[in-house]
mmCIF file of C-alpha atoms and ligand atoms in Angstrom:
data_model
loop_
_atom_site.group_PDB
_atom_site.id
_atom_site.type_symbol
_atom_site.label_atom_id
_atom_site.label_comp_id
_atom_site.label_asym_id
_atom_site.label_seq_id
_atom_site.Cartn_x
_atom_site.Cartn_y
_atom_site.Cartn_z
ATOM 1 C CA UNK P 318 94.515 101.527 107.306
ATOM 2 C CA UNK P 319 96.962 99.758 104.809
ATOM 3 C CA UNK P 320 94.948 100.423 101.796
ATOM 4 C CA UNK P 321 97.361 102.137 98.998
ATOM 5 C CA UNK P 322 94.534 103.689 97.592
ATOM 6 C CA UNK P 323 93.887 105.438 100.873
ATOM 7 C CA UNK P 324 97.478 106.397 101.659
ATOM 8 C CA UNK P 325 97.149 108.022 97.769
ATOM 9 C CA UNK P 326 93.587 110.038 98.818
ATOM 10 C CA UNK P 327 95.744 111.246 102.236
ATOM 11 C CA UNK P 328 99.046 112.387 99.717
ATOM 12 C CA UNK P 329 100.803 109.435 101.757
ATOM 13 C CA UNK P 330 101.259 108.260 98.123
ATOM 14 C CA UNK P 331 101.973 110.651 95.406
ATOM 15 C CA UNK P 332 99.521 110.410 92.289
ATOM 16 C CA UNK P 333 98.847 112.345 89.593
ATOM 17 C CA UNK P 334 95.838 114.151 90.561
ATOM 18 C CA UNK P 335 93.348 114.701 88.165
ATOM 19 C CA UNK P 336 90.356 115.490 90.082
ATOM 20 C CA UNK P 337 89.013 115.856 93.874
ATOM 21 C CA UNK P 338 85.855 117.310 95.566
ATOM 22 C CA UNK P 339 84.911 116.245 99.425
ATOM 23 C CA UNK P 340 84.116 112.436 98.379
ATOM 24 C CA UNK P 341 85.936 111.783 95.269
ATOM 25 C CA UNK P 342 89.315 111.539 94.414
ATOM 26 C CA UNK P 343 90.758 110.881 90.481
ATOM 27 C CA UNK P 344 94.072 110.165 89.435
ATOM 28 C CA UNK P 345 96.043 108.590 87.065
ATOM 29 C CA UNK P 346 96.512 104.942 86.627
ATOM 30 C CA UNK P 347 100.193 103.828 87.172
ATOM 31 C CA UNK P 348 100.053 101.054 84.382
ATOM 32 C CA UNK P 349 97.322 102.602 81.367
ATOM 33 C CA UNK P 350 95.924 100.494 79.389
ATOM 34 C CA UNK P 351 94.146 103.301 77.467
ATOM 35 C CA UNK P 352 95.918 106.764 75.967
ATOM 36 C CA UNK P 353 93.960 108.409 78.750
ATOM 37 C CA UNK P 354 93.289 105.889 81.614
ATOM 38 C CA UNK P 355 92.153 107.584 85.130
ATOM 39 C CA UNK P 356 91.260 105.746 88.671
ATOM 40 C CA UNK P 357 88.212 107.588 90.436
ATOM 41 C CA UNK P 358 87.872 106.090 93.669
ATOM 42 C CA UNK P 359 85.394 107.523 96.627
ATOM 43 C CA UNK P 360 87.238 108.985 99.684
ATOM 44 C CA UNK P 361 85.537 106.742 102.152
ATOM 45 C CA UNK P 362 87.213 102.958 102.418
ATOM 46 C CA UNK P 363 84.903 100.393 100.480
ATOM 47 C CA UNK P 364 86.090 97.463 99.828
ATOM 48 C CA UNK P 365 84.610 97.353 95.905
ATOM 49 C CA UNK P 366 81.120 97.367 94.303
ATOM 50 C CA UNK P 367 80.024 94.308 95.857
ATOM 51 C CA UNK P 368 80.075 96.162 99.010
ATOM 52 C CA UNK P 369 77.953 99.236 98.194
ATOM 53 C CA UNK P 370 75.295 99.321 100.280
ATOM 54 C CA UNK P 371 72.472 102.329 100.966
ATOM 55 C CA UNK P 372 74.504 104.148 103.697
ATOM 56 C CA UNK P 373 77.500 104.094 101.803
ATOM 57 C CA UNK P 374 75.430 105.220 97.915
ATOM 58 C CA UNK P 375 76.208 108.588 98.380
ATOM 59 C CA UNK P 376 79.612 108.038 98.103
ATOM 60 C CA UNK P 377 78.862 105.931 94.820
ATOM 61 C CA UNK P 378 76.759 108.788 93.471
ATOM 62 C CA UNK P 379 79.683 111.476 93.958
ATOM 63 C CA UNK P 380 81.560 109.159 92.190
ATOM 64 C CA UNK P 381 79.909 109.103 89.125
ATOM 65 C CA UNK P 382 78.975 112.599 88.894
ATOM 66 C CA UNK P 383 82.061 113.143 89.366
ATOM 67 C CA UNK P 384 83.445 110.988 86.166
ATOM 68 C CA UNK P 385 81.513 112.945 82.948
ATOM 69 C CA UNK P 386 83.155 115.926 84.878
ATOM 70 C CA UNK P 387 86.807 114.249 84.619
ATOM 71 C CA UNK P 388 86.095 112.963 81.352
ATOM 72 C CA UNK P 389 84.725 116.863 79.466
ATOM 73 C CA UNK P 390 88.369 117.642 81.172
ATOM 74 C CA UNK P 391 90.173 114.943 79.329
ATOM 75 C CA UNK P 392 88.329 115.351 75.835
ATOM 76 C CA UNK P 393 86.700 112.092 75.760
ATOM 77 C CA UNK P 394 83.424 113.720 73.893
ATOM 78 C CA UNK P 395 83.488 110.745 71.801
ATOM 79 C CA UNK P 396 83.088 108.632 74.061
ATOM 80 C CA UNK P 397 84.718 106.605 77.157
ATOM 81 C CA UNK P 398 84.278 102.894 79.273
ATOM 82 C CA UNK P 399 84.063 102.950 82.561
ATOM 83 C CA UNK P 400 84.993 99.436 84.458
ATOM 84 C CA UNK P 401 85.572 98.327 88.309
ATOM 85 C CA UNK P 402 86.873 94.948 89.031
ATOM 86 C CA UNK P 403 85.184 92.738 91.709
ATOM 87 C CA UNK P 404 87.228 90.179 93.797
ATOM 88 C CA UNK P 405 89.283 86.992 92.589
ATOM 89 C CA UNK P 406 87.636 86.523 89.358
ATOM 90 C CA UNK P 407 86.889 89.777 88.116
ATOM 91 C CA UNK P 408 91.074 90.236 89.130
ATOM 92 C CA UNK P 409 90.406 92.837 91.264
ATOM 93 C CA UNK P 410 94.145 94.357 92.713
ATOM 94 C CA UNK P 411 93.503 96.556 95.278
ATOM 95 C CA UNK P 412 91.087 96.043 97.881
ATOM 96 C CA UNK P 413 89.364 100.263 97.850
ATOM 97 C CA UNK P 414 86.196 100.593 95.461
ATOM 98 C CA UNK P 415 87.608 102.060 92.238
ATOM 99 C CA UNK P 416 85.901 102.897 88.515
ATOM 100 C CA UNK P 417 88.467 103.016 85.347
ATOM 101 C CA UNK P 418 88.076 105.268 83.113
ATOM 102 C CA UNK P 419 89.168 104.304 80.025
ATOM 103 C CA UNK P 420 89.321 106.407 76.614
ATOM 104 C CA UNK P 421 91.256 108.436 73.692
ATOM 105 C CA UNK P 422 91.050 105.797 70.937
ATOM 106 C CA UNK P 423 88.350 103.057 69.888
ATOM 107 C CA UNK P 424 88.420 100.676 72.503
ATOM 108 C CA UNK P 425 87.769 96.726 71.652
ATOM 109 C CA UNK P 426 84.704 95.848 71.973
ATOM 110 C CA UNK P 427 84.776 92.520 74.482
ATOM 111 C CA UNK P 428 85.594 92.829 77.724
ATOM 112 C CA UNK P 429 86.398 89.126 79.209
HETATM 113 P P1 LIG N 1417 92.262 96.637 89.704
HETATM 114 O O1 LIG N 1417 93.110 95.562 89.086
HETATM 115 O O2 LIG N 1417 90.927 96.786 89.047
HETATM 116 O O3 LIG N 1417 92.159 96.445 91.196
HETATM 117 O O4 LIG N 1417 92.993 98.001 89.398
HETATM 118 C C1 LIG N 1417 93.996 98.518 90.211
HETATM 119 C C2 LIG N 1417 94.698 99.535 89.389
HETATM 120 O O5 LIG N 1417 95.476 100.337 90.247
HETATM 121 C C3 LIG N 1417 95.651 98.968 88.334
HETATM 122 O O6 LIG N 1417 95.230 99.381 87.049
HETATM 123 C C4 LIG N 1417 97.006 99.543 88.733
HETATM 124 O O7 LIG N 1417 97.790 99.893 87.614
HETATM 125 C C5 LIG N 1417 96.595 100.746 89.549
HETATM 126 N N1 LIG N 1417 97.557 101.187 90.537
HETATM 127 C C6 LIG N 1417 98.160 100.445 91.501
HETATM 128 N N2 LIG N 1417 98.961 101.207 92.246
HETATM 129 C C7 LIG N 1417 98.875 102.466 91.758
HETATM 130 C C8 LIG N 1417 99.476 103.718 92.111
HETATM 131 N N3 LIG N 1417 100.338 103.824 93.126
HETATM 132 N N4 LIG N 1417 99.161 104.796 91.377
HETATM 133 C C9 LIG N 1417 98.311 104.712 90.343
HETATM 134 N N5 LIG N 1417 97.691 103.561 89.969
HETATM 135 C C10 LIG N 1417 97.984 102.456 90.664
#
């Protein structure tokens, strides 16, 4: 499949890993917008949120057990924002389900 995000999970891509387990993959965002700014993404191709669905959850769930995990690692004990972008209007890039994580200084409080 030509999804960058996939080639990046198969090391088609390199990244700079930050986390993995058998559903999850975590890596650095090319372009941060935060001090620490990490991409967790589930292994399996979704095409964003608005496609979650109940057979596909699990993934979902591994995903965000996965992300207090990668954020202890990073220091982010003070806290952290966690975003995914949804289609045209929510200016959504790349087409694979993905979840910033965002932290390492106060970040401003609105969001659109
Ligand atoms: P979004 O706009 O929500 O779809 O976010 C896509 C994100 O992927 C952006 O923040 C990009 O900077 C990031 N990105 C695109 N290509 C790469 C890459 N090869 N490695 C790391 N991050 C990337």
């Amino acid at each position: 499949m030509d999804c960058i995000f996939c080639k990046i999970i198969r090391g088609d891509i390199p990244s700079q890993k930050l986390y993995e387990d058998e559903l999850v993959y975590a890596f650095r965002d090319i372009n941060p917008q935060a001090p620490f700014h990490a991409l967790v993404v589930p292994k399996t191709h979704i095409g964003s949120a608005d496609e979650i669905t109940v057979d596909n959850s699990g993934a979902v769930a591994a995903v965000f057990t996965a992300i207090p995990k990668i954020a202890k690692a990073a220091g982010l004990g003070n806290g952290y924002r966690v975003i995914t972008n949804i289609g045209e209007d929510g200016c959504q890039s790349v087409k694979h389900l993905h979840f910033h994580v965002l932290g390492g200084r106060k970040l401003p409080e609105t969001m659109a």
